[in-house]
Coordinates of C-alpha atoms in Angstrom, one line a residue:
M9 CA 62.2 -3.4 -12.7
P10 CA 63.9 -6.7 -11.7
Q11 CA 63.9 -9.3 -14.5
H12 CA 61.7 -12.4 -14.4
I13 CA 63.8 -15.5 -13.8
H14 CA 62.4 -18.9 -14.7
L15 CA 63.9 -22.0 -13.3
C16 CA 63.4 -24.9 -15.7
I17 CA 64.0 -28.5 -14.5
I18 CA 64.6 -31.0 -17.3
Q19 CA 62.7 -34.2 -16.7
P20 CA 62.7 -36.9 -19.4
S21 CA 59.5 -38.9 -19.5
G22 CA 59.3 -41.2 -16.5
Y23 CA 62.7 -40.1 -15.1
I24 CA 62.0 -39.7 -11.4
H25 CA 65.5 -38.6 -10.4
S26 CA 64.9 -35.1 -11.9
L27 CA 62.8 -34.4 -8.8
G28 CA 66.1 -34.1 -7.0
F29 CA 66.7 -30.8 -8.7
L30 CA 63.8 -29.3 -6.7
D31 CA 66.1 -28.7 -3.7
Q32 CA 68.5 -26.6 -5.7
A33 CA 65.8 -24.8 -7.6
R34 CA 64.0 -23.8 -4.4
F35 CA 67.3 -22.4 -3.0
A36 CA 67.9 -20.5 -6.2
R37 CA 64.3 -19.1 -6.1
H38 CA 64.9 -18.0 -2.5
Q39 CA 68.1 -16.2 -3.3
F40 CA 66.7 -14.5 -6.4
R41 CA 63.6 -13.4 -4.6
Q42 CA 65.8 -11.9 -1.9
L43 CA 67.2 -9.8 -4.7
G44 CA 63.8 -8.6 -5.8
A45 CA 63.3 -10.8 -8.9
E46 CA 60.1 -12.5 -9.9
V47 CA 60.9 -16.2 -9.9
T48 CA 58.9 -19.2 -11.3
I49 CA 59.7 -22.9 -11.4
G50 CA 58.7 -25.2 -14.3
K51 CA 59.1 -28.7 -15.6
N52 CA 60.5 -28.8 -19.2
R53 CA 58.8 -25.5 -19.9
L54 CA 60.8 -22.4 -21.0
R55 CA 59.6 -18.8 -21.0
E56 CA 60.1 -16.2 -23.8
D57 CA 59.7 -13.4 -21.3
A58 CA 62.2 -14.5 -18.8
I59 CA 65.8 -15.5 -18.2
N60 CA 65.7 -19.3 -18.2
I61 CA 68.0 -21.1 -15.8
I62 CA 68.2 -24.8 -16.9
F63 CA 68.7 -27.6 -14.4
G64 CA 69.5 -31.0 -15.7
A65 CA 70.5 -30.1 -19.3
H66 CA 72.8 -33.1 -19.4
L67 CA 69.6 -35.2 -19.6
G68 CA 68.9 -33.7 -23.1
F69 CA 68.4 -30.2 -24.3
P70 CA 67.9 -29.1 -27.9
A71 CA 70.6 -26.4 -28.5
Q72 CA 68.6 -24.7 -31.1
L73 CA 66.2 -23.4 -28.4
K74 CA 68.8 -20.9 -27.5
Q75 CA 67.7 -19.0 -30.6
R76 CA 64.3 -18.4 -29.1
F77 CA 65.0 -18.3 -25.4
T78 CA 67.5 -16.5 -23.1
C79 CA 69.1 -19.5 -21.3
V80 CA 71.7 -20.0 -18.6
F81 CA 72.7 -23.6 -18.0
F82 CA 73.3 -24.5 -14.3
N83 CA 75.8 -27.4 -14.3
L84 CA 75.4 -29.5 -11.2
E85 CA 77.3 -32.5 -12.5
Q86 CA 80.8 -33.5 -11.3
L87 CA 82.9 -33.1 -14.5
G88 CA 86.4 -34.0 -15.4
E89 CA 88.6 -36.9 -14.4
G90 CA 86.8 -39.3 -12.0
G91 CA 83.5 -37.5 -12.4
A92 CA 80.2 -38.1 -14.2
I93 CA 80.2 -39.5 -17.7
V94 CA 78.2 -37.0 -19.8
S95 CA 77.6 -36.7 -23.5
K96 CA 79.8 -34.8 -25.9
A97 CA 76.7 -32.8 -26.8
Y98 CA 76.3 -31.6 -23.2
I99 CA 80.0 -30.4 -23.0
E100 CA 79.5 -28.6 -26.3
L101 CA 76.3 -27.0 -25.0
L102 CA 78.2 -25.7 -21.9
S103 CA 81.1 -24.5 -24.1
S104 CA 78.9 -22.4 -26.3
S105 CA 76.4 -21.1 -23.8
A106 CA 76.0 -18.9 -20.7
V107 CA 76.7 -21.2 -17.7
M108 CA 76.7 -21.1 -13.9
D109 CA 78.3 -23.8 -11.7
Y110 CA 78.7 -24.9 -8.1
D111 CA 82.3 -26.0 -8.3
S112 CA 85.2 -24.2 -10.0
R113 CA 86.9 -27.6 -10.7
N114 CA 84.2 -28.3 -13.3
L115 CA 85.1 -25.4 -15.5
A116 CA 88.0 -26.8 -17.3
A117 CA 85.9 -29.6 -18.7
Y118 CA 84.0 -27.1 -20.8
G119 CA 86.7 -24.6 -21.6
C120 CA 86.1 -22.0 -18.9
K121 CA 88.3 -20.6 -16.2
V122 CA 87.5 -18.9 -12.8
G123 CA 86.1 -15.5 -13.4
D124 CA 84.4 -16.4 -16.7
I125 CA 81.1 -17.5 -15.2
P126 CA 79.5 -17.3 -11.7
I127 CA 80.1 -19.9 -9.1
V128 CA 77.4 -20.3 -6.5
S129 CA 77.2 -22.1 -3.2
F130 CA 74.3 -23.7 -1.4
Q131 CA 74.2 -22.7 2.3
F132 CA 71.6 -22.1 5.0
A133 CA 68.1 -22.1 3.7
P134 CA 65.9 -20.3 6.2
Y135 CA 62.6 -21.5 4.6
L136 CA 63.5 -25.1 5.7
Y137 CA 64.3 -24.3 9.3
Q138 CA 61.7 -25.0 12.0
A139 CA 62.2 -23.6 15.5
E140 CA 60.1 -26.4 17.0
M141 CA 62.0 -29.5 15.9
L142 CA 62.3 -32.9 17.4
P143 CA 65.3 -33.1 19.8
L144 CA 68.1 -35.3 18.4
E145 CA 67.8 -37.9 21.2
D146 CA 64.1 -38.4 20.5
R147 CA 64.4 -39.0 16.8
P148 CA 63.5 -42.6 15.8
I149 CA 66.0 -43.0 12.9
D150 CA 69.7 -43.3 14.0
L151 CA 71.4 -42.8 10.7
L152 CA 69.9 -42.1 7.2
F153 CA 71.4 -42.3 3.8
F154 CA 69.6 -41.1 0.7
G155 CA 70.8 -40.9 -2.9
G156 CA 72.0 -43.2 -5.6
I157 CA 73.8 -46.3 -4.6
N158 CA 76.9 -47.7 -6.5
E159 CA 79.6 -50.2 -5.5
R160 CA 81.7 -47.5 -3.8
R161 CA 78.9 -46.2 -1.6
H162 CA 77.6 -49.7 -0.8
A163 CA 81.0 -50.7 0.5
I164 CA 81.2 -47.8 2.9
I165 CA 77.7 -48.4 4.2
D166 CA 78.6 -52.0 4.8
R167 CA 81.5 -50.9 6.9
I168 CA 79.3 -48.7 9.0
E169 CA 76.8 -51.5 9.5
A170 CA 79.6 -53.8 10.6
C171 CA 80.1 -51.5 13.5
G172 CA 76.6 -52.3 14.7
W173 CA 74.5 -49.5 13.2
S174 CA 71.6 -49.9 10.8
V175 CA 71.8 -47.4 8.0
S176 CA 68.3 -46.5 7.0
R177 CA 67.6 -46.2 3.2
F178 CA 64.5 -45.8 1.1
D179 CA 63.2 -48.8 -0.7
Q180 CA 61.9 -46.5 -3.4
P181 CA 63.1 -43.0 -4.6
L182 CA 61.7 -40.2 -2.5
F183 CA 62.2 -36.5 -3.0
S184 CA 61.0 -33.1 -1.6
E185 CA 58.6 -33.1 1.3
E186 CA 58.0 -36.9 1.0
R187 CA 61.8 -37.4 1.7
D188 CA 62.2 -34.5 4.1
Q189 CA 59.8 -35.9 6.7
F190 CA 62.3 -38.7 7.3
I191 CA 65.3 -36.4 7.3
R192 CA 63.6 -34.4 10.2
Q193 CA 63.2 -37.7 12.1
S194 CA 66.9 -38.7 11.7
K195 CA 69.6 -38.1 14.3
A196 CA 72.0 -37.7 11.4
V197 CA 72.4 -38.1 7.6
F198 CA 75.5 -39.8 6.2
N199 CA 77.1 -38.6 3.0
C200 CA 79.7 -40.3 1.0
H201 CA 81.0 -39.7 -2.5
F202 CA 79.5 -41.3 -5.6
Y203 CA 82.5 -40.6 -7.8
E204 CA 86.3 -41.0 -7.2
S205 CA 86.6 -37.3 -7.9
S206 CA 85.2 -36.9 -4.3
R207 CA 83.5 -33.5 -4.9
F208 CA 81.5 -32.7 -1.8
E209 CA 77.8 -33.1 -2.2
Q210 CA 76.8 -29.7 -0.9
A211 CA 73.5 -29.8 -2.7
R212 CA 72.5 -32.7 -0.4
A213 CA 74.2 -31.4 2.7
F214 CA 72.8 -27.8 2.7
H215 CA 69.2 -29.1 2.6
T216 CA 69.8 -31.5 5.4
L217 CA 71.6 -29.0 7.7
S218 CA 69.0 -26.3 7.0
M219 CA 66.3 -28.6 8.4
G220 CA 68.3 -29.1 11.6
T221 CA 69.7 -32.6 11.0
P222 CA 73.4 -33.2 11.4
V223 CA 75.5 -34.4 8.5
I224 CA 78.4 -36.9 8.8
S225 CA 80.4 -37.0 5.6
E226 CA 83.3 -38.9 4.1
R227 CA 86.3 -36.8 3.4
T228 CA 89.2 -37.8 1.1
D229 CA 92.3 -35.9 0.1
L230 CA 90.3 -34.7 -3.0
T231 CA 87.4 -33.4 -0.9
T232 CA 87.5 -29.6 -0.8
P233 CA 84.1 -28.3 0.5
P234 CA 83.1 -24.6 0.5
P235 CA 84.2 -22.8 3.7
A236 CA 80.6 -22.7 4.9
F237 CA 80.6 -26.5 5.5
E238 CA 84.0 -26.8 7.2
K239 CA 82.7 -26.3 10.7
A240 CA 79.1 -27.5 10.0
V241 CA 79.8 -31.1 9.0
R242 CA 81.4 -33.9 11.0
W243 CA 84.1 -35.0 8.6
V244 CA 85.3 -38.7 8.7
S245 CA 88.3 -39.9 6.8
D246 CA 88.6 -43.5 5.5
D247 CA 91.0 -44.6 8.2
E248 CA 88.8 -43.3 11.1
L249 CA 85.4 -44.5 9.8
E250 CA 85.2 -47.6 12.1
N251 CA 86.5 -45.8 15.1
F252 CA 84.0 -43.0 14.8
F253 CA 81.0 -45.2 14.4
A254 CA 82.2 -47.7 17.1
N255 CA 83.1 -45.1 19.7
E256 CA 81.8 -41.6 19.0
F257 CA 78.5 -41.6 17.1
L258 CA 75.5 -40.7 19.2
T259 CA 77.6 -40.1 22.4
P260 CA 76.7 -37.0 24.4
K261 CA 79.9 -35.4 23.2
W262 CA 78.9 -36.0 19.6
Q263 CA 75.4 -34.7 20.1
Q264 CA 76.7 -31.5 21.6
Q265 CA 79.2 -31.1 18.8
A266 CA 76.4 -31.7 16.3
L267 CA 74.2 -29.0 17.8
E268 CA 77.1 -26.5 17.6
Q269 CA 77.7 -27.5 13.9
L270 CA 74.0 -26.9 13.1
Q271 CA 74.2 -23.5 14.7
A272 CA 77.4 -22.7 12.8
F273 CA 75.6 -23.5 9.5
R274 CA 72.6 -21.3 10.4
E275 CA 75.0 -18.4 10.4
T276 CA 76.2 -19.0 6.8
D277 CA 75.1 -16.7 4.0
A278 CA 75.5 -17.5 0.2
S279 CA 73.9 -14.2 -1.0
E280 CA 77.1 -12.6 -2.4
S281 CA 77.7 -15.3 -5.0
W282 CA 74.0 -15.3 -5.9
K283 CA 74.0 -11.5 -6.3
I284 CA 76.9 -11.9 -8.8
T285 CA 74.8 -14.6 -10.6
H286 CA 71.8 -12.3 -10.7
D287 CA 73.8 -9.5 -12.3
Y288 CA 75.3 -12.0 -14.8
C289 CA 71.7 -13.1 -15.8
Q290 CA 70.5 -9.5 -16.0
A291 CA 73.4 -8.5 -18.3
L292 CA 72.6 -11.5 -20.5
W293 CA 69.0 -10.3 -20.8
D294 CA 70.1 -6.8 -21.6
I295 CA 72.2 -8.0 -24.5
D296 CA 69.5 -9.8 -26.5
G297 CA 66.8 -11.1 -24.2
K298 CA 64.1 -8.6 -25.2
G299 CA 64.9 -9.2 -28.9
K300 CA 64.3 -12.9 -28.4
A301 CA 61.1 -12.3 -26.4
D302 CA 59.7 -10.2 -29.3
Q303 CA 60.2 -12.9 -31.9
V304 CA 57.1 -14.4 -33.5
W305 CA 57.3 -18.2 -33.3
R306 CA 56.0 -20.2 -36.3
P307 CA 56.3 -23.8 -35.1
T308 CA 56.6 -26.9 -37.3
Q309 CA 55.8 -29.5 -34.7
M310 CA 52.7 -29.7 -32.4
N311 CA 51.9 -31.9 -29.5
L312 CA 48.2 -32.3 -28.6
G313 CA 47.9 -32.4 -24.9
S314 CA 50.5 -31.3 -22.3
G315 CA 51.0 -32.3 -18.7
K316 CA 53.4 -35.2 -18.4
D317 CA 53.7 -35.6 -22.2
Y318 CA 55.1 -32.1 -22.8
K319 CA 57.6 -32.0 -25.6
L320 CA 60.4 -29.4 -25.2
G321 CA 60.7 -27.3 -28.4
W322 CA 57.3 -28.3 -29.8
L323 CA 54.2 -26.3 -29.7
N324 CA 52.3 -28.0 -26.9
V325 CA 48.5 -27.2 -26.9
D326 CA 45.8 -28.2 -24.5
I327 CA 42.3 -27.1 -23.6
I328 CA 43.1 -26.4 -19.9
A329 CA 45.7 -24.0 -18.5
R330 CA 46.5 -26.2 -15.5
A331 CA 48.3 -28.6 -17.8
H332 CA 50.7 -25.8 -18.5
P333 CA 50.7 -26.0 -22.3
D334 CA 52.4 -23.4 -24.5
L335 CA 49.0 -22.4 -25.9
V336 CA 45.5 -23.0 -24.6
I337 CA 43.2 -23.8 -27.5
D338 CA 40.5 -26.2 -28.4
L339 CA 41.1 -27.5 -31.9
S340 CA 38.0 -29.7 -31.7
Q341 CA 36.0 -26.6 -32.3
E342 CA 35.7 -24.6 -35.5
V343 CA 38.8 -22.4 -35.8
K344 CA 39.7 -19.7 -38.4
F345 CA 43.4 -19.8 -39.4
P346 CA 45.8 -18.2 -39.1
I347 CA 45.8 -17.7 -35.4
E348 CA 48.2 -15.3 -33.6
A349 CA 48.2 -15.7 -29.9
R350 CA 50.2 -15.1 -26.7
T351 CA 51.8 -18.2 -25.3
L352 CA 51.7 -19.0 -21.6
G353 CA 55.4 -18.3 -21.6
G354 CA 54.9 -14.7 -22.7
G355 CA 55.8 -15.0 -26.3
T356 CA 53.8 -14.8 -29.6
V357 CA 53.0 -17.8 -31.7
V358 CA 51.3 -18.0 -35.2
L359 CA 49.5 -21.1 -36.2
E360 CA 48.6 -21.3 -39.8
K361 CA 47.4 -23.7 -42.5
N362 CA 50.0 -25.9 -44.2
S363 CA 52.7 -25.1 -41.6
L364 CA 53.3 -28.2 -39.5
H365 CA 55.3 -31.2 -40.6
T366 CA 54.5 -33.3 -37.4
I367 CA 51.6 -33.6 -35.0
Y368 CA 51.6 -36.0 -32.1
A369 CA 48.8 -37.1 -29.8
N370 CA 49.3 -39.6 -27.0
N371 CA 45.9 -40.9 -25.7
V372 CA 44.0 -37.8 -26.7
L373 CA 41.5 -38.7 -29.4
E374 CA 39.4 -40.9 -27.1
H375 CA 38.7 -37.7 -25.0
V376 CA 37.7 -35.3 -27.8
P377 CA 34.0 -34.3 -28.0
D378 CA 34.0 -33.4 -31.7
L379 CA 36.6 -35.7 -33.3
P380 CA 35.7 -34.9 -37.0
C381 CA 36.2 -31.2 -36.3
L382 CA 39.6 -31.9 -34.7
M383 CA 40.8 -34.1 -37.6
T384 CA 39.7 -31.4 -40.1
N385 CA 41.7 -28.8 -38.3
L386 CA 44.8 -31.0 -38.1
L387 CA 44.6 -31.8 -41.8
A388 CA 44.5 -28.1 -42.5
L389 CA 47.5 -27.4 -40.3
L390 CA 49.7 -30.1 -41.8
K391 CA 51.9 -29.5 -44.8
E392 CA 51.5 -32.0 -47.7
D393 CA 53.3 -35.2 -46.6
G394 CA 53.2 -33.9 -43.0
E395 CA 52.4 -36.7 -40.5
F396 CA 50.1 -37.1 -37.5
E397 CA 51.3 -39.8 -35.1
L398 CA 48.9 -41.0 -32.4
E399 CA 48.3 -43.6 -29.8
V400 CA 44.8 -44.6 -28.5
P401 CA 43.4 -47.4 -26.4
Y402 CA 42.2 -50.5 -28.2
E403 CA 38.5 -51.1 -27.8
K404 CA 38.9 -54.8 -26.8
S405 CA 41.4 -54.0 -24.1
T406 CA 40.8 -52.9 -20.5
T407 CA 42.6 -49.7 -21.4
A408 CA 39.5 -48.6 -23.2
W409 CA 36.9 -46.9 -21.0
Q410 CA 39.1 -47.1 -17.9
D411 CA 39.3 -43.3 -17.8
P412 CA 36.0 -41.6 -16.7
T413 CA 36.6 -38.9 -19.3
H414 CA 36.8 -41.4 -22.3
L415 CA 34.1 -40.6 -24.8
R416 CA 34.8 -43.4 -27.3
A417 CA 36.7 -46.7 -27.9
M418 CA 38.6 -47.2 -31.2
N419 CA 39.5 -50.1 -33.4
I420 CA 41.2 -50.9 -36.7
N421 CA 38.4 -49.4 -38.7
S422 CA 38.3 -46.1 -36.8
W423 CA 40.5 -44.4 -39.5
A424 CA 38.5 -45.2 -42.6
Y425 CA 36.6 -41.9 -42.6
Y426 CA 39.9 -39.9 -42.6
T427 CA 41.5 -42.0 -45.3
S428 CA 39.5 -43.9 -48.0
W429 CA 36.1 -42.4 -47.0
F430 CA 37.4 -38.8 -46.7
W431 CA 34.5 -37.4 -48.6
Y432 CA 32.2 -38.2 -45.6
M433 CA 34.2 -35.6 -43.7
G434 CA 33.5 -32.9 -46.4
W435 CA 37.2 -33.0 -47.4
F436 CA 38.0 -32.7 -51.1
E437 CA 41.6 -31.8 -52.0
H438 CA 43.5 -33.6 -49.2
R439 CA 43.0 -36.7 -47.0
F440 CA 45.1 -38.9 -44.8
E441 CA 46.7 -42.2 -45.6
I442 CA 47.9 -44.8 -43.1
V443 CA 51.7 -45.1 -43.3
L444 CA 52.1 -47.1 -40.0
F445 CA 49.7 -49.2 -37.9
Q446 CA 51.0 -51.1 -34.9
W447 CA 49.4 -53.0 -32.0
L448 CA 51.1 -52.2 -28.7
D449 CA 50.9 -54.1 -25.4
I450 CA 50.4 -52.6 -22.0
D451 CA 54.2 -51.8 -21.9
L452 CA 53.9 -50.1 -25.3
K453 CA 55.9 -52.8 -27.0
A454 CA 54.8 -54.1 -30.5
C455 CA 52.6 -57.2 -30.2
E456 CA 49.8 -59.2 -31.9
E457 CA 46.2 -58.0 -31.8
N458 CA 45.2 -60.5 -29.1
Q459 CA 47.7 -58.9 -26.7
A460 CA 47.0 -55.3 -27.7
A461 CA 46.2 -52.6 -25.2
F462 CA 46.8 -49.7 -27.6
M463 CA 47.0 -48.8 -31.3
K464 CA 49.8 -46.8 -32.7
V465 CA 48.9 -45.1 -36.0
R466 CA 50.8 -42.7 -38.3
L467 CA 48.7 -40.8 -40.8
K468 CA 50.2 -38.7 -43.7
K469 CA 48.5 -35.8 -45.4
I470 CA 48.3 -36.5 -49.1
C471 CA 46.6 -34.9 -52.2
T472 CA 43.5 -36.7 -53.4
T473 CA 43.6 -38.1 -56.9
P474 CA 41.4 -37.0 -59.7
H475 CA 39.4 -40.2 -59.4
E476 CA 39.0 -39.6 -55.6
R477 CA 37.8 -36.1 -56.2
T478 CA 35.3 -37.3 -58.7
I479 CA 33.9 -39.8 -56.1
A480 CA 33.7 -36.9 -53.7
R481 CA 31.6 -34.8 -56.1
L482 CA 29.4 -37.9 -56.6
T483 CA 28.8 -38.3 -52.9
Q484 CA 28.9 -34.8 -51.4
S485 CA 25.7 -32.7 -51.4
D486 CA 27.5 -29.6 -52.8
F487 CA 29.3 -31.5 -55.6
G488 CA 32.6 -30.9 -53.7
S489 CA 32.6 -27.1 -54.1
V490 CA 31.6 -26.1 -57.6
P491 CA 33.6 -23.1 -59.0
D492 CA 31.7 -19.7 -58.9
D493 CA 32.5 -19.1 -62.6
I494 CA 32.3 -15.3 -62.2
F495 CA 33.1 -13.7 -65.6
N496 CA 33.7 -10.0 -66.1
S497 CA 32.7 -9.2 -69.7
Y498 CA 34.5 -6.6 -71.7
S499 CA 32.8 -3.3 -71.6

């Protein structure tokens, strides 16, 4: 049976440019599906029951997760002299892991050579092609550029516009279908190199060409595109840039050539390199994938809530599956520990008392129907000195009650029942103490109370003192759990 392949895109919180990896992930999904594999795509989520191909690991990836998951890191950065500046940790990750790449010139940067790992190419993507497309001459955008802008790219675009053309650019980052609608309305897309290394941006070009939009690309002495792009792209050297845009662009001759180049690209096929990659992944799974999948995970960090706040490497729990947590569970209801359950990634997790050293909840507590029950369960799960860090809206701010699912507003006294008045909760041996309290403004920066939109609180699980337990016996209806005093007399 073909192995499950999971494509994981790393997206740090709020980092919109990770959406750019969707183009390459969709192409990888298409290629692996053609080979009979089951393929899924996820954001920051890994699967125990699959080979995980990681996109964007240079943005941050905990290397210890390789002990639990079968991982292949897809390097899409231009590495080496004149290329992207990446962290030492990323190079070490590539050097010590299974890797795939799109350009053999990257390999030396992390100690590999040609033949050690699979090198893939991005070519014609039939799922993007539309037989009924707008003719080139009827498209409203003459020339489109998309992607990051630096001084190098800006200078080249200025030269094109000096020839009388307006180079259309987005005023805000757009990706996927929201960007593609404009590519389909463009007579051509212009590509130029971001780095002095001048690696051809095939990941951008394949997507554009597959949609039936011509690509005009800068070419330097260092630009060595894959063979599939040689006859599919209109290459322009630095010394002919002005002549091309002044005398050739959008002429009937250019349009005819552009249509021929699009047809040439539709005849390309990248399947051979992806078959090699599929076999590489399958071999990796056969070595130790099943062993990793059968491990029982005993997490030490838990994140309440999932969705956009998912924490890679933590146990992420939520009450709804569509948030794509690791575990669907409602801890605001009575729960009997330990719990052994299947994760949504196909693994096994055990959640038991006194096992967690950190719990985090970002704007969760104001939604919980039975907050005392939740706090009781969290206290049970934490080790002694374990900490629960949370953020909630402040009741005097407009952030409170703005969400229709808010059930309560909270203030500085909302923590008393979990700390000094713990006995109201029926707790006896342990309670929380506040180790951090901070007002946060709307931008989540520390502020004074009169500017506060949120409260940040860190609670630590501590043992109650003999005096505190005495007060609990005084106030609780059952005297704080009196011992049974069962005595077996000698016969």
